XYZ file of C-alpha atoms in Angstrom:
523
model
C 19.913 3.886 -19.436
C 16.967 1.921 -18.114
C 13.556 3.473 -18.270
C 11.656 4.121 -15.067
C 9.320 1.183 -15.710
C 12.307 -1.112 -16.227
C 13.940 0.162 -13.077
C 10.907 -0.593 -10.934
C 9.986 -3.935 -12.495
C 12.311 -6.060 -10.310
C 10.694 -4.581 -7.212
C 7.385 -6.095 -8.242
C 8.510 -9.715 -8.349
C 6.128 -12.270 -6.927
C 6.935 -15.195 -4.624
C 8.889 -17.945 -6.354
C 6.515 -20.517 -7.787
C 7.166 -24.243 -7.577
C 5.274 -27.531 -7.671
C 3.607 -26.940 -11.013
C 2.991 -23.265 -10.398
C 1.538 -23.515 -6.889
C 2.927 -21.538 -4.023
C 4.695 -23.810 -1.540
C 2.834 -24.369 1.688
C 4.563 -22.789 4.694
C 5.764 -25.254 7.308
C 5.365 -25.008 11.036
C 8.214 -23.010 12.518
C 9.921 -24.705 15.462
C 12.583 -22.015 15.123
C 12.676 -18.655 13.389
C 15.542 -17.896 11.040
C 17.168 -14.500 10.777
C 16.009 -14.192 7.188
C 12.422 -14.863 8.246
C 12.673 -12.317 11.033
C 13.817 -9.637 8.626
C 11.028 -10.419 6.225
C 8.462 -10.109 8.989
C 9.798 -7.058 10.744
C 11.735 -4.989 8.293
C 10.291 -5.612 4.877
C 13.464 -6.936 3.296
C 14.239 -10.391 2.029
C 17.334 -11.377 3.956
C 19.731 -10.448 6.704
C 23.371 -10.401 5.632
C 25.272 -11.245 7.731
C 22.849 -13.446 9.695
C 22.043 -12.586 13.279
C 24.292 -14.439 15.719
C 21.892 -15.366 18.490
C 24.833 -16.673 20.491
C 26.077 -13.088 20.843
C 24.757 -11.737 24.181
C 24.451 -8.297 22.529
C 22.475 -9.451 19.474
C 19.326 -7.682 20.614
C 20.943 -4.248 20.936
C 22.757 -4.768 17.628
C 19.488 -5.685 15.941
C 17.850 -2.542 17.324
C 20.767 -0.376 16.215
C 20.624 -1.821 12.731
C 16.862 -1.340 12.639
C 17.196 2.293 13.718
C 19.823 2.884 11.047
C 17.721 1.430 8.249
C 14.566 3.240 9.333
C 16.256 6.608 9.699
C 14.524 9.038 7.337
C 16.684 10.738 4.655
C 16.875 14.476 5.308
C 17.908 17.574 3.389
C 20.777 18.135 5.828
C 22.336 14.821 4.753
C 23.316 16.570 1.519
C 23.226 20.183 2.718
C 24.591 20.123 6.293
C 24.513 23.928 6.407
C 20.834 24.157 5.431
C 19.118 26.776 7.573
C 15.761 26.061 9.164
C 13.081 28.664 9.825
C 10.111 28.726 12.187
C 7.221 26.751 10.737
C 4.609 28.732 8.844
C 2.104 26.012 9.678
C 0.511 27.566 12.727
C -2.787 29.077 13.796
C -1.601 32.533 12.697
C -1.337 31.274 9.094
C -5.019 30.419 8.809
C -5.750 33.838 7.297
C -4.239 35.078 4.008
C -0.851 36.780 4.152
C 0.888 38.976 1.619
C 3.156 37.590 -1.064
C 6.169 39.259 0.523
C 5.524 37.934 4.047
C 5.640 41.449 5.470
C 6.929 41.435 9.013
C 8.644 38.072 8.577
C 7.233 34.597 8.884
C 4.411 34.234 11.367
C 5.167 31.849 14.204
C 3.283 30.591 17.206
C 5.650 29.251 19.824
C 2.794 28.893 22.292
C 0.986 26.419 20.037
C 1.571 22.832 21.105
C 0.609 21.303 17.785
C 4.061 20.294 16.616
C 5.710 16.888 16.546
C 9.138 16.560 18.129
C 11.703 15.107 15.720
C 12.487 12.436 18.292
C 8.893 11.216 18.613
C 8.588 7.560 17.649
C 5.817 4.994 17.127
C 6.146 1.383 18.264
C 5.982 -0.871 15.216
C 4.745 -4.083 16.903
C 2.621 -4.419 20.022
C 2.023 -8.144 20.556
C 4.602 -10.075 22.566
C 4.324 -13.577 21.136
C 5.535 -16.240 23.543
C 5.916 -18.972 20.921
C 6.661 -19.068 17.185
C 3.762 -21.521 16.821
C 1.218 -19.058 18.231
C -1.328 -17.919 15.634
C 0.163 -15.142 13.529
C 3.440 -15.169 15.450
C 6.130 -12.751 14.303
C 9.367 -13.616 16.051
C 12.992 -12.626 15.615
C 14.716 -15.454 17.478
C 13.636 -19.015 18.417
C 12.594 -17.781 21.863
C 10.353 -14.995 20.505
C 12.334 -12.373 22.395
C 10.551 -9.049 22.678
C 12.513 -6.421 20.753
C 11.238 -2.861 20.594
C 11.249 -1.321 17.138
C 10.438 2.352 16.708
C 9.607 4.343 13.569
C 9.315 8.093 13.014
C 6.053 9.757 13.984
C 4.497 11.890 11.255
C 3.209 15.438 11.655
C 4.177 19.138 11.493
C 7.558 20.199 12.845
C 8.386 23.464 14.589
C 11.240 24.128 12.152
C 11.002 23.829 8.370
C 13.662 23.791 5.645
C 11.813 25.395 2.727
C 10.617 28.981 2.426
C 7.011 28.794 1.175
C 7.470 31.584 -1.383
C 10.364 29.625 -2.947
C 8.459 26.346 -3.215
C 6.996 24.945 -6.400
C 5.188 21.748 -5.473
C 4.040 19.081 -7.910
C 1.660 16.160 -7.447
C 1.595 13.041 -9.624
C -0.712 9.994 -9.515
C 0.545 6.752 -11.048
C -0.614 3.194 -11.637
C -4.283 2.246 -11.667
C -7.268 4.040 -10.235
C -8.079 3.750 -6.565
C -10.806 5.342 -4.401
C -9.398 8.330 -2.538
C -6.887 9.704 -5.047
C -8.768 12.991 -5.322
C -9.060 13.216 -1.535
C -5.280 13.003 -1.137
C -4.675 15.527 -3.932
C -7.145 17.899 -2.308
C -5.510 17.885 1.082
C -1.979 18.144 -0.243
C -3.052 21.343 -1.992
C -4.956 22.711 1.001
C -2.079 22.029 3.396
C 0.499 23.522 1.038
C -1.569 26.694 0.862
C -1.783 26.867 4.659
C 2.040 26.778 4.736
C 1.970 29.712 2.301
C 2.854 27.979 -0.975
C 1.498 29.758 -4.048
C 2.906 27.569 -6.835
C 1.248 24.162 -6.896
C 0.869 22.070 -10.045
C -0.410 18.658 -11.006
C 1.539 16.471 -13.440
C -0.957 14.782 -15.799
C -1.082 11.038 -16.427
C 1.589 9.758 -14.100
C 5.319 9.960 -14.727
C 4.751 10.275 -18.476
C 3.470 13.810 -17.802
C 7.085 14.843 -17.233
C 8.101 13.964 -20.787
C 5.076 14.196 -23.105
C 5.144 17.581 -24.794
C 1.367 17.736 -25.242
C 0.665 17.175 -21.530
C 0.747 20.540 -19.784
C 0.987 20.772 -16.025
C -2.223 21.771 -14.246
C -2.246 24.690 -11.825
C -3.846 23.677 -8.543
C -5.460 25.850 -5.900
C -7.975 25.246 -3.143
C -10.666 26.601 -5.446
C -9.740 24.037 -8.102
C -9.736 21.063 -5.717
C -12.501 22.154 -3.356
C -15.067 19.563 -4.491
C -12.866 17.111 -6.349
C -13.197 14.521 -3.571
C -16.898 14.163 -4.331
C -16.099 11.981 -7.337
C -13.890 8.976 -8.004
C -10.888 8.691 -10.276
C -7.995 11.130 -10.371
C -8.191 14.805 -11.265
C -4.714 14.425 -12.774
C -5.221 11.139 -14.603
C -3.121 8.009 -14.170
C -0.828 5.829 -16.279
C 1.808 3.144 -15.843
C 5.475 3.264 -16.715
C 7.250 6.430 -17.718
C 10.472 7.974 -19.035
C 13.987 7.584 -17.683
C 14.634 8.826 -14.163
C 17.169 11.337 -15.476
C 14.578 12.738 -17.878
C 12.097 13.212 -15.039
C 14.643 15.055 -12.897
C 15.664 17.141 -15.923
C 12.028 18.150 -16.308
C 11.753 18.962 -12.605
C 14.813 21.212 -12.838
C 13.427 23.001 -15.886
C 10.089 23.576 -14.188
C 11.659 24.629 -10.871
C 9.920 21.870 -8.900
C 11.455 21.371 -5.462
C 8.671 19.375 -3.815
C 7.261 16.268 -5.449
C 4.362 14.279 -4.020
C 3.966 10.843 -5.588
C 0.784 8.809 -5.170
C 1.167 5.163 -6.136
C 2.010 1.598 -5.184
C 5.235 -0.373 -4.899
C 6.411 0.312 -8.448
C 5.554 3.987 -8.259
C 7.411 4.284 -4.967
C 10.451 2.566 -6.468
C 10.354 5.260 -9.131
C 10.012 7.975 -6.473
C 13.036 6.581 -4.658
C 15.015 6.620 -7.908
C 14.027 10.263 -8.415
C 15.062 11.056 -4.825
C 18.458 9.420 -5.350
C 19.025 11.241 -8.646
C 18.187 14.575 -6.997
C 20.711 13.793 -4.285
C 23.320 12.848 -6.860
C 22.812 16.238 -8.511
C 22.785 17.977 -5.120
C 19.334 19.418 -5.677
C 17.397 20.683 -2.670
C 14.273 18.692 -3.483
C 11.875 16.779 -1.225
C 10.296 13.659 -2.737
C 7.501 12.220 -0.595
C 5.274 9.259 -1.397
C 1.709 8.445 -0.410
C 1.055 4.678 -0.704
C -1.823 3.938 -3.063
C -2.824 0.333 -3.499
C -6.364 -0.932 -3.351
C -4.937 -4.396 -2.578
C -3.622 -3.188 0.817
C -0.300 -4.916 0.127
C 2.241 -2.323 1.310
C 4.627 -3.634 3.968
C 4.517 -2.484 7.594
C 1.318 -0.438 7.235
C -2.039 -1.129 8.879
C -3.850 -0.335 5.652
C -3.664 1.830 2.548
C -6.301 4.219 1.289
C -8.976 2.781 -0.973
C -8.984 -0.583 0.780
C -11.936 0.081 3.094
C -13.940 1.453 0.180
C -13.094 -1.586 -1.934
C -14.261 -3.965 0.796
C -17.478 -1.987 1.251
C -18.189 -1.719 -2.469
C -17.476 -5.428 -2.951
C -20.470 -6.152 -0.739
C -22.764 -5.143 -3.581
C -21.221 -7.664 -5.946
C -21.255 -10.395 -3.299
C -24.870 -9.704 -2.432
C -25.799 -9.816 -6.125
C -24.039 -13.160 -6.474
C -25.841 -14.401 -3.364
C -29.249 -13.374 -4.726
C -28.510 -14.949 -8.115
C -27.345 -18.185 -6.496
C -30.202 -18.489 -4.020
C -32.829 -17.577 -6.612
C -31.752 -20.329 -9.007
C -32.044 -24.087 -8.807
C -28.593 -25.284 -7.742
C -27.243 -21.772 -8.155
C -23.562 -20.952 -7.750
C -22.326 -17.365 -7.668
C -18.656 -16.547 -8.288
C -17.213 -13.101 -7.489
C -13.684 -12.137 -8.512
C -12.112 -9.318 -6.512
C -8.822 -7.430 -6.744
C -5.684 -8.920 -5.232
C -2.761 -9.745 -7.517
C -0.554 -11.325 -4.883
C -2.400 -10.454 -1.673
C -5.872 -11.613 -0.733
C -6.804 -8.919 1.772
C -9.826 -7.608 -0.148
C -11.271 -11.079 -0.743
C -10.674 -12.078 2.889
C -12.171 -8.939 4.434
C -15.060 -8.778 1.961
C -15.910 -12.400 2.727
C -15.838 -11.700 6.453
C -17.945 -8.558 6.109
C -20.623 -10.115 3.921
C -21.346 -13.314 5.812
C -22.624 -14.687 2.488
C -19.481 -16.428 1.222
C -19.105 -20.202 1.345
C -15.618 -20.391 -0.207
C -12.878 -17.741 -0.151
C -9.813 -18.350 -2.325
C -6.699 -16.142 -2.101
C -3.215 -16.194 -3.723
C -1.423 -16.995 -0.462
C -3.235 -20.280 0.105
C -2.896 -22.870 -2.704
C -5.884 -25.055 -3.491
C -6.974 -28.035 -5.589
C -9.979 -27.757 -7.847
C -10.477 -31.485 -8.413
C -10.091 -34.490 -6.145
C -11.651 -35.503 -2.830
C -10.380 -32.354 -1.088
C -10.909 -29.975 -4.010
C -13.080 -26.890 -4.370
C -15.468 -28.574 -6.818
C -16.127 -31.491 -4.479
C -17.024 -29.024 -1.713
C -19.308 -27.130 -4.107
C -21.101 -30.416 -4.770
C -21.529 -30.868 -1.011
C -22.905 -27.333 -0.666
C -25.384 -27.862 -3.501
C -26.571 -31.091 -1.926
C -26.899 -29.627 1.585
C -27.725 -25.949 1.025
C -28.983 -25.916 -2.538
C -26.672 -23.034 -3.526
C -23.198 -21.579 -2.938
C -21.232 -18.337 -3.277
C -17.481 -18.222 -4.028
C -15.176 -15.212 -3.611
C -11.817 -15.451 -5.364
C -8.920 -12.972 -5.587
C -7.655 -12.273 -9.104
C -4.185 -13.651 -8.325
C -5.411 -16.931 -6.858
C -5.109 -20.196 -8.794
C -2.818 -18.805 -11.484
C -1.120 -22.220 -11.634
C -4.218 -23.540 -13.404
C -3.871 -21.022 -16.230
C -1.509 -20.845 -19.170
C 1.351 -18.463 -18.487
C 2.221 -15.843 -21.107
C 5.107 -14.100 -19.253
C 3.641 -10.833 -20.504
C 3.996 -7.722 -18.346
C 2.292 -4.350 -18.268
C 4.028 -0.965 -18.423
C 4.793 -1.115 -14.688
C 6.430 -4.520 -14.941
C 3.476 -6.363 -13.380
C 2.839 -9.881 -14.671
C -0.353 -9.980 -16.731
C -2.630 -12.417 -14.939
C -4.988 -14.908 -16.486
C -8.696 -14.609 -15.702
C -9.193 -17.098 -12.891
C -12.841 -16.100 -12.498
C -13.815 -17.160 -16.005
C -11.740 -20.323 -15.666
C -13.413 -21.266 -12.377
C -16.842 -20.655 -13.894
C -16.045 -22.893 -16.874
C -14.537 -25.655 -14.743
C -17.518 -25.572 -12.378
C -19.998 -25.888 -15.238
C -17.981 -28.719 -16.759
C -17.691 -30.589 -13.446
C -21.419 -30.533 -12.662
C -22.274 -31.423 -16.242
C -19.995 -34.478 -16.065
C -21.488 -35.736 -12.782
C -25.006 -35.192 -14.065
C -26.108 -32.551 -11.571
C -27.665 -29.372 -13.014
C -25.952 -26.169 -11.831
C -26.631 -22.531 -12.688
C -23.249 -20.758 -12.444
C -23.070 -16.945 -12.515
C -19.818 -14.949 -12.578
C -19.458 -11.300 -11.467
C -16.328 -9.162 -11.887
C -16.828 -5.726 -10.252
C -13.160 -4.673 -10.486
C -13.488 -1.449 -12.453
C -16.679 -0.398 -10.686
C -14.874 -0.672 -7.350
C -11.716 1.135 -8.522
C -13.649 4.077 -9.927
C -15.973 4.833 -7.031
C -15.707 7.650 -4.522
C -13.912 7.011 -1.232
C -16.099 6.201 1.748
C -15.927 8.075 5.068
C -13.225 5.857 6.565
C -10.954 6.223 3.554
C -11.796 9.922 3.345
C -10.338 10.480 6.813
C -7.278 8.354 6.011
C -6.662 10.254 2.765
C -7.030 13.603 4.502
C -4.420 12.816 7.140
C -2.033 11.163 4.667
C -2.158 14.231 2.408
C -1.525 16.581 5.316
C 1.361 14.527 6.685
C 2.997 14.234 3.263
C 3.264 18.043 3.170
C 4.471 18.208 6.772
C 7.219 15.726 5.926
C 8.380 17.650 2.868
C 8.566 20.961 4.743
C 10.406 19.256 7.594
C 13.134 18.439 5.066
C 12.488 14.721 4.647
C 12.835 13.085 1.240
C 12.838 9.543 -0.083
C 10.136 8.800 2.450
C 6.530 7.696 2.433
C 3.723 8.298 4.882
C 1.422 5.643 6.271
C -0.554 4.427 9.247
C 1.228 1.973 11.502
C -0.146 0.547 14.728
C -2.981 3.147 14.471
C -0.524 6.076 14.308
C 0.759 8.011 11.308
C 4.434 7.524 10.534
C 7.208 8.266 8.056
C 9.055 5.277 6.589
C 12.039 5.170 4.211
C 10.790 4.022 0.807
C 13.228 1.080 0.351
C 11.871 -0.573 3.496
C 8.290 -0.787 2.214
C 8.759 -1.799 -1.430
C 10.827 -4.988 -1.207
C 7.858 -7.221 -1.982
C 4.065 -7.164 -1.510
C 2.614 -7.659 1.948
C 0.805 -10.991 2.081
C -1.982 -12.538 4.111
C -0.457 -14.790 6.756
C -2.319 -18.085 6.458
C -1.600 -18.676 10.147
C -3.017 -15.300 11.179
C -6.107 -14.943 13.287
C -7.830 -12.927 10.543
C -7.514 -15.753 8.003
C -8.683 -18.235 10.636
C -11.688 -15.982 11.284
C -12.461 -15.993 7.583
C -12.318 -19.788 7.464
C -14.651 -19.967 10.455
C -17.059 -17.585 8.737
C -17.157 -19.525 5.463
C -16.927 -22.980 7.008
C -14.685 -24.134 4.165
C -12.254 -27.061 4.566
C -8.596 -27.297 3.560
C -8.497 -27.522 -0.250
C -4.885 -28.711 -0.514
């Protein structure tokens, strides 16, 4: 039996590397293949069988297939006779009620705060007229407009769990990220508003289900009231974990029938495995994910919590590098930011600061040496400006480093330190050409991960936590909650974990970054 970490490892594969370890440069797209369309729109790697664009009904068939794949798993799929009850999430539940729910469940049919099960959110809003338009996402060669709808998140009028019978558990996995405590806090608060009395936290990720010395933590509003005022996770985090069957065994023993999982792609793959095992055992359990990745690399979502805080906090490091560079004779400041396979933090931080001369991300290969290399441009900047500041994502330029093939407990490839390498190569280059250069390197990674969420992320975390609880009580499982096209939605886990979301080098945002830095093409 594979362990949970082994089960999720394949989901974390990175783009195939060629040409000496460099990512291949995307070509202009005179036509759009079916496989490409599925990657762009649905978060999966291929379409089998391919779309037959010669079929006059291909559009309706595509929409039907999309609707099928994005249908949210529900308790009634396994228990068709499951009985729903009026939602206890209503204005009449804002005051304490007795343990026995004397007089029945409170309801408020006059309250128009519920989401209809048929409410949908439009996934894409731009109608591209050509596949060569900046950032174009097309399905067919003609860029036909095809509506794609996903489930709107929020409280439902009918729920499928009685609050007094619920034991809810929360687990945080992977690395630290600003906002974890905010999400935990609002899951607990919302559960209590529904009337749930048994809420626990599982310590240190999935391993908390199996380690005998890790006792579950009882959670109440009093416990979590001020937890959002500090960074980190109240429950602790870790990577990897025991076998899926062992986790579900532990959930059965503890009587857990709602599980809220906070984590990234690998963690969500584990949550989906837990959901499937619960279904196999015919357990009435809701497993709901909340995407947590500071890299902002979850498919189909506008952004994930912690990202805004990371971009804001990165400004301090960039400004420090700027001051160091501009205070020294021929100063060069290098800042390495998070981004294993996606350069969103580096791109947005560079745009926000206005102090970056070169931004390097994993999605855009670059040369260090040669007439069009990074070092040649640094020489130009030193000669014309007297100083320079470089922002590089941790996953960029890995082709320059020796590969170890080592992986962490989550199956992630252990990256080499591109920041240190770039610093060394820069010093060596300027020494060889006889130009003095003062090169400073700053790595603020752990300072950024550990800080408290800012106001923007605080709001995002609040709503994500609330909607995760609404989804569980509505009977959904094997789903995750996110923000899509500015609205909050439920998405089936398999559709968002196929591979990391990447910066589109043809997107307007990347072009804006290049305009801000003024950097040339380094290929």
